[in-house]
CSV table of C-alpha atoms in Angstrom, one decimal:
chain,number,residue,atom,x,y,z
A,296,MET,CA,-3.7,-13.9,-13.3
A,297,PHE,CA,-7.2,-14.1,-11.7
A,298,PRO,CA,-8.8,-16.3,-14.3
A,299,GLY,CA,-5.9,-18.7,-14.0
A,300,LEU,CA,-6.3,-18.7,-10.2
A,301,ALA,CA,-10.0,-19.5,-10.6
A,302,VAL,CA,-9.1,-22.5,-12.8
A,303,ALA,CA,-6.5,-23.6,-10.2
A,304,GLU,CA,-9.1,-23.5,-7.5
A,305,VAL,CA,-11.6,-25.6,-9.4
A,306,LEU,CA,-8.9,-28.2,-10.5
A,307,ARG,CA,-8.0,-28.7,-6.9
A,308,GLN,CA,-11.6,-29.2,-6.0
A,309,ARG,CA,-11.8,-31.9,-8.7
A,310,GLY,CA,-8.9,-33.7,-7.1
A,311,HIS,CA,-6.0,-32.6,-9.3
A,312,ASP,CA,-2.6,-31.2,-8.2
A,313,VAL,CA,-1.9,-27.7,-9.5
A,314,LEU,CA,1.2,-25.6,-9.9
A,315,LEU,CA,0.9,-22.0,-11.0
A,316,PHE,CA,3.5,-20.1,-12.9
A,317,ILE,CA,3.2,-16.3,-12.3
A,318,SER,CA,5.1,-13.3,-13.5
A,319,GLU,CA,7.5,-11.3,-11.4
A,320,LYS,CA,5.0,-8.5,-10.9
A,321,ASP,CA,4.3,-7.7,-7.2
A,322,VAL,CA,0.6,-7.8,-7.9
A,323,ASP,CA,0.7,-11.5,-8.8
A,324,ALA,CA,2.5,-12.6,-5.6
A,325,LEU,CA,0.2,-10.3,-3.6
A,326,ALA,CA,-2.9,-11.9,-4.9
A,327,LEU,CA,-1.6,-15.4,-4.1
A,328,LYS,CA,-1.0,-14.4,-0.4
A,329,GLU,CA,-4.7,-15.0,-0.1
A,330,HIS,CA,-4.2,-18.6,-1.4
A,331,PRO,CA,-1.3,-20.2,0.5
A,332,GLU,CA,-2.6,-23.6,-0.4
A,333,ILE,CA,-1.7,-23.2,-4.1
A,334,PRO,CA,2.0,-23.6,-4.9
A,335,PHE,CA,3.6,-21.3,-7.5
A,336,GLU,CA,6.8,-20.5,-9.3
A,337,LYS,CA,7.9,-17.1,-10.7
A,338,LEU,CA,9.0,-16.7,-14.3
A,339,PRO,CA,10.6,-13.6,-15.9
A,340,SER,CA,8.0,-11.2,-17.2
A,341,ILE,CA,8.3,-11.1,-20.9
A,342,GLY,CA,6.7,-8.7,-23.4
A,343,LEU,CA,7.5,-9.0,-27.1
A,344,PRO,CA,9.2,-5.9,-28.4
A,345,SER,CA,9.6,-4.9,-32.1
A,346,PRO,CA,11.9,-7.3,-33.9
A,347,PHE,CA,14.0,-4.3,-34.9
A,348,SER,CA,14.4,-3.1,-31.3
A,349,PRO,CA,17.7,-3.9,-29.5
A,350,THR,CA,15.5,-5.1,-26.6
A,351,ILE,CA,14.7,-8.2,-28.7
A,352,PHE,CA,17.9,-9.7,-27.4
A,353,GLY,CA,16.7,-9.3,-23.8
A,354,PHE,CA,13.4,-10.9,-24.8
A,355,VAL,CA,15.1,-13.9,-26.3
A,356,ARG,CA,17.4,-14.3,-23.2
A,357,ARG,CA,14.5,-14.1,-20.7
A,358,PHE,CA,12.4,-16.4,-22.8
A,359,ASN,CA,15.1,-19.0,-22.9
A,360,GLU,CA,15.6,-18.6,-19.1
A,361,SER,CA,11.9,-19.2,-18.6
A,362,LEU,CA,11.9,-22.2,-20.9
A,363,ALA,CA,14.9,-23.8,-19.2
A,364,ARG,CA,13.3,-23.2,-15.8
A,365,CYS,CA,10.0,-24.8,-16.8
A,366,ARG,CA,11.7,-27.8,-18.3
A,367,ALA,CA,13.7,-28.3,-15.0
A,368,ILE,CA,10.6,-28.0,-12.9
A,369,TYR,CA,8.7,-30.4,-15.2
A,370,ARG,CA,11.4,-33.1,-14.6
A,371,HIS,CA,10.3,-33.2,-10.9
A,372,TYR,CA,6.7,-32.1,-11.1
A,373,LYS,CA,5.8,-34.2,-14.2
A,374,PRO,CA,2.6,-32.4,-15.4
A,375,GLN,CA,0.0,-34.2,-17.5
A,376,VAL,CA,-1.6,-31.0,-18.7
A,377,VAL,CA,-0.4,-27.4,-19.2
A,378,LEU,CA,-2.8,-24.5,-19.6
A,379,GLY,CA,-1.5,-21.0,-20.7
A,380,MET,CA,-3.7,-18.0,-19.8
A,381,GLY,CA,-2.1,-15.6,-22.3
A,382,GLY,CA,1.0,-13.4,-22.5
A,383,PHE,CA,4.5,-14.5,-23.3
A,384,THR,CA,5.0,-15.5,-19.7
A,385,SER,CA,2.7,-18.4,-20.4
A,386,THR,CA,4.3,-19.4,-23.8
A,387,ALA,CA,7.4,-20.9,-22.2
A,388,PRO,CA,5.4,-23.3,-19.9
A,389,VAL,CA,3.2,-24.4,-22.9
A,390,LEU,CA,6.3,-24.9,-25.1
A,391,ALA,CA,8.0,-26.9,-22.4
A,392,GLY,CA,4.9,-29.0,-22.0
A,393,LYS,CA,4.7,-29.6,-25.8
A,394,MET,CA,8.4,-30.7,-25.8
A,395,ARG,CA,7.6,-33.1,-23.0
A,396,GLY,CA,4.7,-34.6,-25.0
A,397,VAL,CA,1.9,-33.6,-22.6
A,398,SER,CA,-1.5,-32.1,-23.5
A,399,THR,CA,-1.4,-28.3,-23.8
A,400,PHE,CA,-4.1,-25.7,-24.0
A,401,ILE,CA,-4.4,-21.9,-24.0
A,402,HIS,CA,-7.3,-19.7,-22.8
A,403,GLU,CA,-8.0,-16.4,-24.6
A,404,SER,CA,-10.3,-14.1,-22.6
A,405,ASN,CA,-10.5,-11.2,-25.0
A,406,ALA,CA,-12.5,-10.7,-28.2
A,407,ILE,CA,-9.2,-10.2,-30.1
A,408,PRO,CA,-6.4,-12.6,-29.2
A,409,GLY,CA,-3.0,-11.3,-28.1
A,410,LYS,CA,0.2,-11.9,-30.1
A,411,ALA,CA,1.4,-14.5,-27.6
A,412,ASN,CA,-1.8,-16.7,-27.9
A,413,LYS,CA,-1.8,-16.4,-31.7
A,414,ILE,CA,1.7,-17.9,-31.7
A,415,THR,CA,1.2,-20.4,-28.8
A,416,ALA,CA,-2.0,-21.7,-30.5
A,417,ARG,CA,0.2,-23.7,-32.9
A,418,LEU,CA,1.3,-25.8,-29.9
A,419,VAL,CA,-2.0,-26.8,-28.3
A,420,ARG,CA,-4.8,-29.3,-28.6
A,421,ALA,CA,-7.5,-26.7,-28.2
A,422,VAL,CA,-8.0,-23.0,-27.6
A,423,LEU,CA,-10.5,-22.1,-24.9
A,424,LEU,CA,-12.4,-18.8,-25.4
A,425,GLY,CA,-14.0,-16.2,-23.3
A,426,PHE,CA,-16.0,-14.7,-26.2
A,427,LYS,CA,-17.4,-16.6,-29.2
A,428,GLU,CA,-16.4,-13.6,-31.3
A,429,CYS,CA,-12.8,-14.6,-30.9
A,430,ALA,CA,-13.1,-18.0,-32.6
A,431,PRO,CA,-12.5,-16.8,-36.2
A,432,PHE,CA,-9.0,-15.7,-35.2
A,433,PHE,CA,-8.1,-19.4,-34.6
A,434,PRO,CA,-9.1,-21.1,-37.9
A,435,ARG,CA,-6.6,-24.0,-37.7
A,436,VAL,CA,-7.2,-25.2,-34.2
A,437,LYS,CA,-10.1,-26.5,-32.2
A,438,THR,CA,-11.9,-23.9,-30.1
A,439,GLU,CA,-14.2,-24.3,-27.1
A,440,ILE,CA,-16.3,-21.5,-25.7
A,441,THR,CA,-15.9,-21.6,-21.9
A,442,GLY,CA,-16.3,-18.0,-20.8
A,443,THR,CA,-13.7,-16.2,-18.7
A,444,PRO,CA,-13.3,-17.8,-15.2
A,445,ILE,CA,-13.8,-15.8,-12.1
A,446,ARG,CA,-12.5,-16.6,-8.6
A,447,THR,CA,-14.6,-18.8,-6.3
A,448,ASP,CA,-14.6,-16.2,-3.5
A,449,LEU,CA,-16.5,-13.7,-5.7
A,450,ARG,CA,-20.0,-14.3,-4.5
A,451,GLN,CA,-22.8,-11.8,-4.0
A,452,ILE,CA,-23.4,-10.7,-0.5
A,453,ASP,CA,-26.2,-8.5,1.0
A,454,ARG,CA,-26.0,-5.1,-0.5
A,455,ARG,CA,-26.6,-3.2,2.7
A,456,LEU,CA,-24.0,-5.3,4.6
A,457,ALA,CA,-21.5,-4.7,1.8
A,458,ARG,CA,-22.0,-1.0,2.0
A,459,GLU,CA,-21.8,-1.0,5.7
A,460,LYS,CA,-18.4,-2.8,5.6
A,461,LEU,CA,-17.1,0.0,3.3
A,462,GLY,CA,-18.5,2.7,5.6
A,463,LEU,CA,-21.1,3.8,3.1
A,464,HIS,CA,-24.8,4.6,3.4
A,465,GLY,CA,-27.2,1.6,2.9
A,466,ASP,CA,-29.8,3.3,0.7
A,467,ILE,CA,-27.9,5.6,-1.7
A,468,ALA,CA,-27.1,4.9,-5.4
A,469,THR,CA,-23.5,3.6,-5.4
A,470,LEU,CA,-21.0,4.0,-8.2
A,471,LEU,CA,-17.9,1.8,-8.5
A,472,VAL,CA,-14.9,3.4,-10.3
A,473,MET,CA,-11.9,1.2,-11.0
A,474,GLY,CA,-9.1,1.0,-13.6
A,475,GLY,CA,-7.8,-2.5,-13.2
A,476,SER,CA,-5.2,-3.8,-10.8
A,477,GLN,CA,-2.8,-1.0,-11.6
A,478,GLY,CA,-5.4,1.8,-11.5
A,479,ALA,CA,-6.0,4.1,-14.4
A,480,SER,CA,-4.9,7.7,-14.3
A,481,GLY,CA,-7.2,8.8,-17.1
A,482,ILE,CA,-10.3,7.5,-15.3
A,483,ASN,CA,-9.1,9.0,-12.0
A,484,GLN,CA,-8.6,12.4,-13.5
A,485,ALA,CA,-11.9,12.4,-15.3
A,486,MET,CA,-13.7,11.5,-12.1
A,487,ILE,CA,-11.9,14.2,-10.1
A,488,LYS,CA,-13.0,16.8,-12.7
A,489,SER,CA,-16.6,15.5,-12.6
A,490,LEU,CA,-17.0,15.7,-8.8
A,491,PRO,CA,-18.2,19.3,-8.6
A,492,ALA,CA,-21.1,18.5,-11.0
A,493,LEU,CA,-21.9,15.3,-9.1
A,494,ALA,CA,-21.8,17.0,-5.6
A,495,ASN,CA,-25.5,17.6,-5.5
A,496,SER,CA,-26.5,14.1,-6.8
A,497,ALA,CA,-27.9,11.4,-4.5
A,498,LEU,CA,-24.7,9.4,-5.2
A,499,GLN,CA,-21.9,7.8,-3.3
A,500,VAL,CA,-18.7,6.3,-4.8
A,501,ILE,CA,-16.4,3.4,-4.4
A,502,HIS,CA,-13.1,4.4,-6.1
A,503,LEU,CA,-10.2,2.0,-6.5
A,504,THR,CA,-7.4,4.3,-7.7
A,505,GLY,CA,-4.2,2.2,-8.0
A,506,ALA,CA,-1.3,2.9,-5.7
A,507,ARG,CA,0.0,6.2,-7.2
A,508,GLU,CA,-3.1,8.4,-6.9
A,509,GLU,CA,-5.0,7.2,-3.8
A,510,ARG,CA,-4.3,10.3,-1.7
A,511,LEU,CA,-4.9,12.8,-4.6
A,512,VAL,CA,-8.3,11.2,-5.3
A,513,ALA,CA,-9.3,10.9,-1.7
A,514,ASP,CA,-8.6,14.6,-1.1
A,515,ASN,CA,-10.7,15.6,-4.0
A,516,TYR,CA,-13.7,13.6,-2.8
A,517,ARG,CA,-13.4,15.3,0.6
A,518,ARG,CA,-13.2,18.8,-1.0
A,519,ALA,CA,-16.3,18.1,-3.2
A,520,ASN,CA,-18.2,16.6,-0.2
A,521,VAL,CA,-19.1,13.5,-2.1
A,522,PRO,CA,-19.3,10.4,0.1
A,523,ALA,CA,-16.8,7.8,-1.0
A,524,PHE,CA,-14.7,4.8,-0.1
A,525,VAL,CA,-11.3,5.4,-1.7
A,526,ALA,CA,-8.5,2.8,-1.7
A,527,SER,CA,-5.6,1.9,-4.0
A,528,PHE,CA,-7.1,-1.6,-4.3
A,529,HIS,CA,-9.4,-3.8,-2.2
A,530,HIS,CA,-8.7,-7.5,-1.5
A,531,ARG,CA,-12.4,-8.4,-1.0
A,532,MET,CA,-13.8,-7.5,-4.4
A,533,GLU,CA,-17.0,-9.3,-3.6
A,534,GLU,CA,-17.8,-6.4,-1.2
A,535,VAL,CA,-17.3,-3.6,-3.7
A,536,TYR,CA,-19.2,-5.4,-6.5
A,537,SER,CA,-22.1,-6.3,-4.1
A,538,ALA,CA,-22.3,-2.7,-2.9
A,539,ALA,CA,-22.4,-1.1,-6.3
A,540,ASP,CA,-25.3,-0.3,-8.6
A,541,LEU,CA,-23.1,0.6,-11.7
A,542,ALA,CA,-19.5,0.9,-12.6
A,543,VAL,CA,-17.0,3.1,-14.5
A,544,ALA,CA,-14.3,0.8,-15.6
A,545,ARG,CA,-11.8,-0.4,-18.2
A,546,SER,CA,-12.9,-3.3,-20.4
A,547,GLY,CA,-10.3,-6.0,-19.8
A,548,ALA,CA,-12.0,-9.4,-20.1
A,549,ALA,CA,-11.5,-10.4,-16.5
A,550,SER,CA,-13.0,-7.2,-15.2
A,551,LEU,CA,-16.0,-7.5,-17.5
A,552,ALA,CA,-16.6,-11.1,-16.5
A,553,GLU,CA,-16.6,-10.1,-12.8
A,554,LEU,CA,-18.9,-7.1,-13.5
A,555,ALA,CA,-21.4,-9.3,-15.4
A,556,SER,CA,-21.3,-11.9,-12.6
A,557,PHE,CA,-22.6,-9.2,-10.2
A,558,SER,CA,-25.1,-7.9,-12.8
A,559,LEU,CA,-23.4,-4.5,-12.9
A,560,PRO,CA,-24.0,-2.3,-15.9
A,561,GLY,CA,-21.1,-0.1,-16.9
A,562,ILE,CA,-19.7,3.0,-18.4
A,563,LEU,CA,-16.7,1.4,-20.1
A,564,ILE,CA,-13.6,3.4,-21.0
A,565,PRO,CA,-11.3,1.0,-22.9
A,566,PHE,CA,-7.5,1.3,-22.3
A,567,PRO,CA,-6.4,3.1,-25.5
A,568,TYR,CA,-3.0,1.4,-25.7
A,569,ALA,CA,-4.2,-2.1,-25.4
A,570,ALA,CA,-2.8,-4.5,-28.0
A,571,ASP,CA,-4.9,-4.4,-31.2
A,572,ASP,CA,-7.4,-2.2,-29.3
A,573,HIS,CA,-8.9,-5.4,-27.9
A,574,GLN,CA,-10.5,-3.6,-24.9
A,575,THR,CA,-12.7,-1.6,-27.3
A,576,ARG,CA,-13.9,-4.9,-29.0
A,577,ASN,CA,-14.6,-6.3,-25.5
A,578,ALA,CA,-16.6,-3.2,-24.6
A,579,GLU,CA,-18.6,-3.2,-27.8
A,580,ILE,CA,-19.9,-6.7,-27.0
A,581,PHE,CA,-21.3,-5.4,-23.8
A,582,ALA,CA,-22.7,-2.3,-25.5
A,583,ARG,CA,-24.4,-4.3,-28.2
A,584,ALA,CA,-26.0,-6.4,-25.5
A,585,GLY,CA,-27.4,-3.3,-23.8
A,586,ALA,CA,-25.2,-3.7,-20.7
A,587,ALA,CA,-22.9,-0.7,-21.0
A,588,PHE,CA,-22.1,2.6,-22.6
A,589,VAL,CA,-18.7,2.9,-24.2
A,590,LEU,CA,-16.6,6.2,-24.0
A,591,LYS,CA,-13.3,6.7,-25.7
A,592,GLU,CA,-10.7,8.1,-23.3
A,593,SER,CA,-9.6,10.6,-26.1
A,594,GLU,CA,-13.1,12.0,-26.0
A,595,LEU,CA,-13.6,11.8,-22.3
A,596,SER,CA,-14.7,15.1,-20.6
A,597,PRO,CA,-16.2,15.9,-17.2
A,598,GLU,CA,-19.5,16.9,-18.9
A,599,LEU,CA,-19.8,13.6,-20.9
A,600,LEU,CA,-18.9,11.4,-17.9
A,601,THR,CA,-21.3,13.3,-15.6
A,602,GLN,CA,-24.1,13.1,-18.2
A,603,LYS,CA,-23.7,9.3,-18.5
A,604,ILE,CA,-23.6,8.7,-14.8
A,605,SER,CA,-26.6,11.0,-14.2
A,606,VAL,CA,-28.6,9.3,-16.9
A,607,MET,CA,-28.1,5.9,-15.3
A,608,ILE,CA,-28.8,6.8,-11.7
A,609,ASP,CA,-31.8,9.1,-12.6
A,610,ARG,CA,-33.5,6.4,-14.7
A,611,PRO,CA,-33.9,3.4,-12.5
A,612,GLU,CA,-35.9,1.4,-15.0
A,613,GLN,CA,-33.1,1.8,-17.6
A,614,LEU,CA,-30.5,0.9,-15.0
A,615,ARG,CA,-32.5,-2.3,-14.1
A,616,ARG,CA,-32.7,-3.3,-17.8
A,617,MET,CA,-28.9,-2.8,-18.2
A,618,SER,CA,-28.3,-4.8,-15.1
A,619,GLU,CA,-30.3,-7.7,-16.5
A,620,SER,CA,-28.4,-7.4,-19.8
A,621,SER,CA,-25.1,-7.5,-17.9
A,622,ALA,CA,-26.2,-10.6,-16.0
A,623,ARG,CA,-27.0,-12.4,-19.2
A,624,LEU,CA,-23.4,-12.0,-20.3
A,625,ALA,CA,-22.0,-13.6,-17.0
A,626,PRO,CA,-19.9,-16.6,-17.6
A,627,ARG,CA,-21.7,-19.5,-15.8
A,628,ASP,CA,-19.2,-22.0,-14.2
A,629,ALA,CA,-16.5,-20.9,-16.6
A,630,ALA,CA,-13.7,-22.3,-14.5
A,631,ALA,CA,-15.4,-25.7,-14.3
A,632,ARG,CA,-15.9,-25.6,-18.1
A,633,VAL,CA,-12.2,-25.0,-18.6
A,634,ALA,CA,-11.4,-27.9,-16.2
A,635,ALA,CA,-13.9,-30.2,-17.8
A,636,THR,CA,-12.7,-29.4,-21.3
A,637,MET,CA,-9.1,-30.2,-20.5
A,638,GLU,CA,-10.2,-33.5,-18.9
A,639,LYS,CA,-12.2,-34.3,-22.0
A,640,TYR,CA,-9.3,-33.8,-24.4
A,641,THR,CA,-6.8,-35.5,-22.1
A,642,GLN,CA,-8.9,-38.6,-21.7
A,643,SER,CA,-9.8,-38.9,-25.4
């Protein structure tokens, strides 16, 4: 969602008209409330089940509904280019574009492509990649390394000011904990169990919990007397990224791109049920670059998490080196590269 929104912003700046297709998830529509200038249409959310599951019939029905809706919209909107950002929700718009004879593209942010993009790649002029390590998965189609786009409003602000906005101290090491837009119960529980050991550290925490566990997490910080800003999510992510010195996070490609753009080193805990374990592959790229430690959720314990956090905040020189390594992985002008690549292929 957010990389697609970033591309839409840049395309508009370059003088193009843009229409976004989004899923029916509440989080997508909520994100777009901040961008009323960008028109959008909702499509049925589609996940590919096992072909032997009875839910395959529902998948086919909803996919056909999406395809018919896209084709009807295209008759009036008349797109010249269609870009899919991954997932089967984006396959129908790309297929409808192909049927209409317009240029089609997909962007794959992860180190291992999802099933939808593997299938949709047969329909496109080029596959745009967040990581170069993903290129071998697309041997029969042109690939371009663009990086993963981040939103234009994600810009570094003064660290003390960012901490002040969140009600935090200006001069204490600050840890950001987040589990993606839906939160992550495994990370939340690990942090709760680690708080007694962290209570005597010179540390404050920004913890984005997801909607279900905000009150539980906040109560535990109060009991442990650890200073913290706790919220289910935060609309102004530039504030939390700018305030933090390091992060405990999942390793989805969009989150990693944003962490790197703010030079944040990480303790990465890949989502264990991600398709083809792609979050582990993403995290390993950051670990090899010296920008992160990787912990498996199955091996996660309060002792291990506390140790890794303490190592990073107690060794400022190591933290600085990891921060520099993270910054080197930041996608520079990725949204503009995506836009320019589509223009290049369309004009040729």
